[in-house]
PDB file of C-alpha atoms in Angstrom:
ATOM      1  CA  MET A   1       9.347 -65.940  10.253  1.00 50.00           C
ATOM      2  CA  LEU A   2       9.360 -62.327  11.314  1.00 53.00           C
ATOM      3  CA  HIS A   3      12.585 -60.984  12.768  1.00 57.00           C
ATOM      4  CA  LEU A   4      12.521 -57.589  14.410  1.00 54.00           C
ATOM      5  CA  ARG A   5      15.584 -55.483  14.662  1.00 59.00           C
ATOM      6  CA  SER A   6      16.712 -54.290  18.072  1.00 59.00           C
ATOM      7  CA  ALA A   7      15.515 -50.745  17.367  1.00 58.00           C
ATOM      8  CA  ASP A   8      12.075 -52.085  16.450  1.00 65.00           C
ATOM      9  CA  ASN A   9      11.910 -54.107  19.680  1.00 68.00           C
ATOM     10  CA  HIS A  10      12.866 -51.052  21.701  1.00 71.00           C
ATOM     11  CA  SER A  11      10.209 -48.959  19.963  1.00 82.00           C
ATOM     12  CA  LEU A  12       7.588 -51.673  20.496  1.00 83.00           C
ATOM     13  CA  TRP A  13       8.487 -51.896  24.188  1.00 84.00           C
ATOM     14  CA  ASN A  14       8.284 -48.111  24.588  1.00 85.00           C
ATOM     15  CA  ASP A  15       4.875 -48.055  22.894  1.00 86.00           C
ATOM     16  CA  THR A  16       3.639 -50.877  25.122  1.00 85.00           C
ATOM     17  CA  VAL A  17       4.812 -49.125  28.289  1.00 87.00           C
ATOM     18  CA  ARG A  18       3.253 -45.852  27.152  1.00 88.00           C
ATOM     19  CA  VAL A  19      -0.107 -47.506  26.443  1.00 86.00           C
ATOM     20  CA  TRP A  20       0.004 -49.336  29.795  1.00 85.00           C
ATOM     21  CA  ASN A  21       0.733 -46.093  31.654  1.00 86.00           C
ATOM     22  CA  GLU A  22      -2.207 -44.412  29.932  1.00 86.00           C
ATOM     23  CA  THR A  23      -4.696 -47.234  30.592  1.00 85.00           C
ATOM     24  CA  LYS A  24      -3.619 -48.940  33.832  1.00 89.00           C
ATOM     25  CA  ARG A  25      -6.544 -47.565  35.876  1.00 90.00           C
ATOM     26  CA  GLU A  26      -9.081 -48.742  33.314  1.00 90.00           C
ATOM     27  CA  CYS A  27      -7.373 -52.135  33.039  1.00 90.00           C
ATOM     28  CA  PHE A  28      -7.408 -52.589  36.808  1.00 93.00           C
ATOM     29  CA  ALA A  29     -11.045 -51.462  36.999  1.00 93.00           C
ATOM     30  CA  GLY A  30     -11.968 -53.968  34.279  1.00 92.00           C
ATOM     31  CA  PHE A  31     -10.084 -56.683  36.152  1.00 95.00           C
ATOM     32  CA  LEU A  32     -11.993 -55.874  39.351  1.00 95.00           C
ATOM     33  CA  VAL A  33     -15.320 -56.021  37.520  1.00 95.00           C
ATOM     34  CA  PHE A  34     -14.610 -59.452  36.050  1.00 95.00           C
ATOM     35  CA  PHE A  35     -13.027 -60.716  39.268  1.00 95.00           C
ATOM     36  CA  GLY A  36     -16.146 -59.734  41.191  1.00 94.00           C
ATOM     37  CA  THR A  37     -18.440 -61.226  38.580  1.00 94.00           C
ATOM     38  CA  LEU A  38     -16.642 -64.554  38.479  1.00 94.00           C
ATOM     39  CA  ALA A  39     -16.451 -64.660  42.279  1.00 92.00           C
ATOM     40  CA  ALA A  40     -20.235 -64.540  42.623  1.00 90.00           C
ATOM     41  CA  PHE A  41     -21.770 -65.559  39.308  1.00 91.00           C
ATOM     42  CA  PRO A  42     -22.742 -68.298  38.653  1.00 86.00           C
ATOM     43  CA  ALA A  43     -21.038 -70.380  41.348  1.00 85.00           C
ATOM     44  CA  LEU A  44     -22.395 -68.505  44.361  1.00 85.00           C
ATOM     45  CA  SER A  45     -25.581 -66.969  43.007  1.00 84.00           C
ATOM     46  CA  SER A  46     -26.864 -70.274  41.617  1.00 84.00           C
ATOM     47  CA  LEU A  47     -26.809 -71.760  45.142  1.00 84.00           C
ATOM     48  CA  VAL A  48     -29.486 -69.340  46.351  1.00 84.00           C
ATOM     49  CA  GLU A  49     -32.834 -71.066  46.798  1.00 83.00           C
ATOM     50  CA  THR A  50     -36.256 -69.513  46.836  1.00 85.00           C
ATOM     51  CA  THR A  51     -38.259 -69.156  50.016  1.00 84.00           C
ATOM     52  CA  ALA A  52     -41.564 -69.247  48.113  1.00 85.00           C
ATOM     53  CA  GLU A  53     -44.013 -72.128  48.400  1.00 87.00           C
ATOM     54  CA  ASN A  54     -45.142 -71.942  44.760  1.00 89.00           C
ATOM     55  CA  VAL A  55     -43.971 -75.110  42.967  1.00 91.00           C
ATOM     56  CA  ILE A  56     -43.628 -73.430  39.574  1.00 90.00           C
ATOM     57  CA  TRP A  57     -41.516 -70.605  41.035  1.00 87.00           C
ATOM     58  CA  ARG A  58     -39.387 -73.172  42.906  1.00 84.00           C
ATOM     59  CA  ASN A  59     -38.722 -75.026  39.646  1.00 89.00           C
ATOM     60  CA  TYR A  60     -37.745 -71.923  37.684  1.00 89.00           C
ATOM     61  CA  PHE A  61     -36.236 -69.683  40.381  1.00 85.00           C
ATOM     62  CA  THR A  62     -32.572 -70.300  39.557  1.00 84.00           C
ATOM     63  CA  SER A  63     -33.154 -70.094  35.805  1.00 88.00           C
ATOM     64  CA  VAL A  64     -35.106 -66.847  36.033  1.00 90.00           C
ATOM     65  CA  ALA A  65     -33.755 -65.020  39.105  1.00 86.00           C
ATOM     66  CA  CYS A  66     -30.142 -65.963  38.519  1.00 87.00           C
ATOM     67  CA  PHE A  67     -29.365 -66.542  34.854  1.00 93.00           C
ATOM     68  CA  LEU A  68     -32.052 -64.672  32.921  1.00 94.00           C
ATOM     69  CA  LEU A  69     -31.983 -61.711  35.290  1.00 94.00           C
ATOM     70  CA  PHE A  70     -28.187 -61.466  35.173  1.00 95.00           C
ATOM     71  CA  ASN A  71     -28.021 -61.521  31.384  1.00 96.00           C
ATOM     72  CA  CYS A  72     -30.849 -59.004  30.956  1.00 97.00           C
ATOM     73  CA  GLY A  73     -29.299 -56.699  33.569  1.00 97.00           C
ATOM     74  CA  ASP A  74     -25.886 -57.024  31.950  1.00 97.00           C
ATOM     75  CA  ALA A  75     -27.345 -56.052  28.567  1.00 98.00           C
ATOM     76  CA  LEU A  76     -29.176 -53.099  30.141  1.00 98.00           C
ATOM     77  CA  GLY A  77     -25.960 -51.933  31.820  1.00 97.00           C
ATOM     78  CA  ARG A  78     -24.141 -52.038  28.495  1.00 96.00           C
ATOM     79  CA  LEU A  79     -26.875 -49.890  26.957  1.00 97.00           C
ATOM     80  CA  LEU A  80     -26.777 -47.363  29.812  1.00 97.00           C
ATOM     81  CA  VAL A  81     -23.194 -46.479  28.889  1.00 95.00           C
ATOM     82  CA  ASN A  82     -24.660 -44.531  25.958  1.00 94.00           C
ATOM     83  CA  PHE A  83     -25.920 -41.913  28.411  1.00 94.00           C
ATOM     84  CA  ALA A  84     -22.916 -41.360  30.680  1.00 89.00           C
ATOM     85  CA  ILE A  85     -19.369 -42.623  31.108  1.00 87.00           C
ATOM     86  CA  PRO A  86     -17.701 -41.867  34.450  1.00 89.00           C
ATOM     87  CA  GLY A  87     -14.119 -40.638  34.596  1.00 86.00           C
ATOM     88  CA  GLU A  88     -11.242 -43.053  35.113  1.00 83.00           C
ATOM     89  CA  LYS A  89     -10.999 -42.433  38.873  1.00 88.00           C
ATOM     90  CA  SER A  90     -14.753 -42.883  39.262  1.00 92.00           C
ATOM     91  CA  LEU A  91     -14.624 -46.140  37.298  1.00 92.00           C
ATOM     92  CA  LEU A  92     -11.982 -47.515  39.631  1.00 92.00           C
ATOM     93  CA  THR A  93     -13.933 -46.408  42.713  1.00 95.00           C
ATOM     94  CA  LEU A  94     -17.194 -47.877  41.411  1.00 95.00           C
ATOM     95  CA  SER A  95     -15.443 -51.137  40.522  1.00 95.00           C
ATOM     96  CA  LEU A  96     -14.054 -51.390  44.053  1.00 96.00           C
ATOM     97  CA  LEU A  97     -17.444 -50.578  45.581  1.00 96.00           C
ATOM     98  CA  ARG A  98     -19.066 -53.237  43.411  1.00 95.00           C
ATOM     99  CA  LEU A  99     -17.029 -55.873  45.250  1.00 95.00           C
ATOM    100  CA  LEU A 100     -19.114 -55.058  48.338  1.00 94.00           C
ATOM    101  CA  LEU A 101     -22.089 -56.716  46.652  1.00 92.00           C
ATOM    102  CA  ILE A 102     -20.438 -60.141  46.867  1.00 91.00           C
ATOM    103  CA  PRO A 103     -20.922 -60.623  50.635  1.00 89.00           C
ATOM    104  CA  ILE A 104     -24.627 -59.822  50.236  1.00 88.00           C
ATOM    105  CA  PHE A 105     -25.026 -63.062  48.285  1.00 86.00           C
ATOM    106  CA  PHE A 106     -23.689 -64.946  51.319  1.00 84.00           C
ATOM    107  CA  PHE A 107     -26.505 -63.526  53.438  1.00 85.00           C
ATOM    108  CA  CYS A 108     -29.203 -64.738  51.049  1.00 82.00           C
ATOM    109  CA  ASN A 109     -30.799 -68.180  51.284  1.00 82.00           C
ATOM    110  CA  ILE A 110     -27.800 -70.219  50.075  1.00 80.00           C
ATOM    111  CA  ASN A 111     -28.042 -73.979  50.410  1.00 80.00           C
ATOM    112  CA  PRO A 112     -26.198 -75.930  51.572  1.00 66.00           C
ATOM    113  CA  ARG A 113     -25.276 -73.600  54.415  1.00 67.00           C
ATOM    114  CA  TYR A 114     -22.478 -74.679  56.728  1.00 67.00           C
ATOM    115  CA  HIS A 115     -21.128 -71.668  58.591  1.00 66.00           C
ATOM    116  CA  SER A 116     -23.206 -68.504  58.407  1.00 71.00           C
ATOM    117  CA  ALA A 117     -26.795 -67.569  59.033  1.00 75.00           C
ATOM    118  CA  THR A 118     -29.325 -66.392  56.467  1.00 77.00           C
ATOM    119  CA  PHE A 119     -30.075 -62.695  56.992  1.00 78.00           C
ATOM    120  CA  PHE A 120     -32.291 -62.144  53.960  1.00 80.00           C
ATOM    121  CA  HIS A 121     -35.177 -64.609  54.073  1.00 79.00           C
ATOM    122  CA  SER A 122     -36.821 -63.074  51.029  1.00 84.00           C
ATOM    123  CA  ASP A 123     -36.345 -63.602  47.318  1.00 86.00           C
ATOM    124  CA  LYS A 124     -36.692 -59.844  46.877  1.00 90.00           C
ATOM    125  CA  ALA A 125     -33.313 -59.142  48.503  1.00 89.00           C
ATOM    126  CA  PHE A 126     -31.574 -61.624  46.219  1.00 89.00           C
ATOM    127  CA  ILE A 127     -33.338 -60.301  43.116  1.00 91.00           C
ATOM    128  CA  ALA A 128     -32.504 -56.676  44.021  1.00 93.00           C
ATOM    129  CA  THR A 129     -28.864 -57.627  44.600  1.00 92.00           C
ATOM    130  CA  MET A 130     -28.747 -59.554  41.324  1.00 94.00           C
ATOM    131  CA  ILE A 131     -30.225 -56.602  39.416  1.00 96.00           C
ATOM    132  CA  LEU A 132     -27.648 -54.197  40.851  1.00 96.00           C
ATOM    133  CA  PHE A 133     -24.840 -56.720  40.361  1.00 96.00           C
ATOM    134  CA  SER A 134     -25.709 -57.442  36.730  1.00 97.00           C
ATOM    135  CA  ILE A 135     -26.378 -53.868  35.624  1.00 97.00           C
ATOM    136  CA  SER A 136     -23.140 -52.718  37.247  1.00 97.00           C
ATOM    137  CA  ASN A 137     -21.278 -55.533  35.471  1.00 97.00           C
ATOM    138  CA  GLY A 138     -22.445 -54.470  32.027  1.00 97.00           C
ATOM    139  CA  PHE A 139     -22.123 -50.766  32.706  1.00 97.00           C
ATOM    140  CA  LEU A 140     -18.697 -50.762  34.355  1.00 96.00           C
ATOM    141  CA  PHE A 141     -16.976 -53.181  32.026  1.00 94.00           C
ATOM    142  CA  THR A 142     -18.258 -51.438  28.912  1.00 95.00           C
ATOM    143  CA  ALA A 143     -17.356 -48.044  30.381  1.00 95.00           C
ATOM    144  CA  THR A 144     -13.813 -49.200  31.235  1.00 94.00           C
ATOM    145  CA  THR A 145     -13.355 -50.587  27.734  1.00 92.00           C
ATOM    146  CA  ILE A 146     -14.546 -47.365  26.118  1.00 92.00           C
ATOM    147  CA  SER A 147     -12.549 -45.195  28.513  1.00 89.00           C
ATOM    148  CA  ALA A 148      -9.350 -47.178  27.892  1.00 84.00           C
ATOM    149  CA  THR A 149      -9.603 -46.736  24.141  1.00 83.00           C
ATOM    150  CA  ARG A 150     -10.015 -42.960  24.215  1.00 79.00           C
TER     151      ARG A 150
END
């Protein structure tokens, strides 16, 4: 069993506090990205139903428009980090702004619907929101991870 001396514990604590102070914005931005993602995907986004009459599209809408689109957009966002990484303040701002995408899912064609009205009666609005949501997930989380390790 490893026993650390008091001086070692103090040094470890000081190093931990120093690292936290240097990366707290990136850590909070990363938390906001994952919080927003888990708030809307897949629990909320998988409840959206298509408005199309096409039987094939109805059968595959959730698989394609929700899951496949999210994972492809997430991968694309992670690749886009190669071209530009925002500063730490911008990452935090963008992560906060990303949370504004969550209410848009509520205005799509979610079923069952108990309390609110559907404002977007088109699959296009949901797909556009999902593209923005997924690309921002991959981009922002990868950017916060890279920024925190610099």
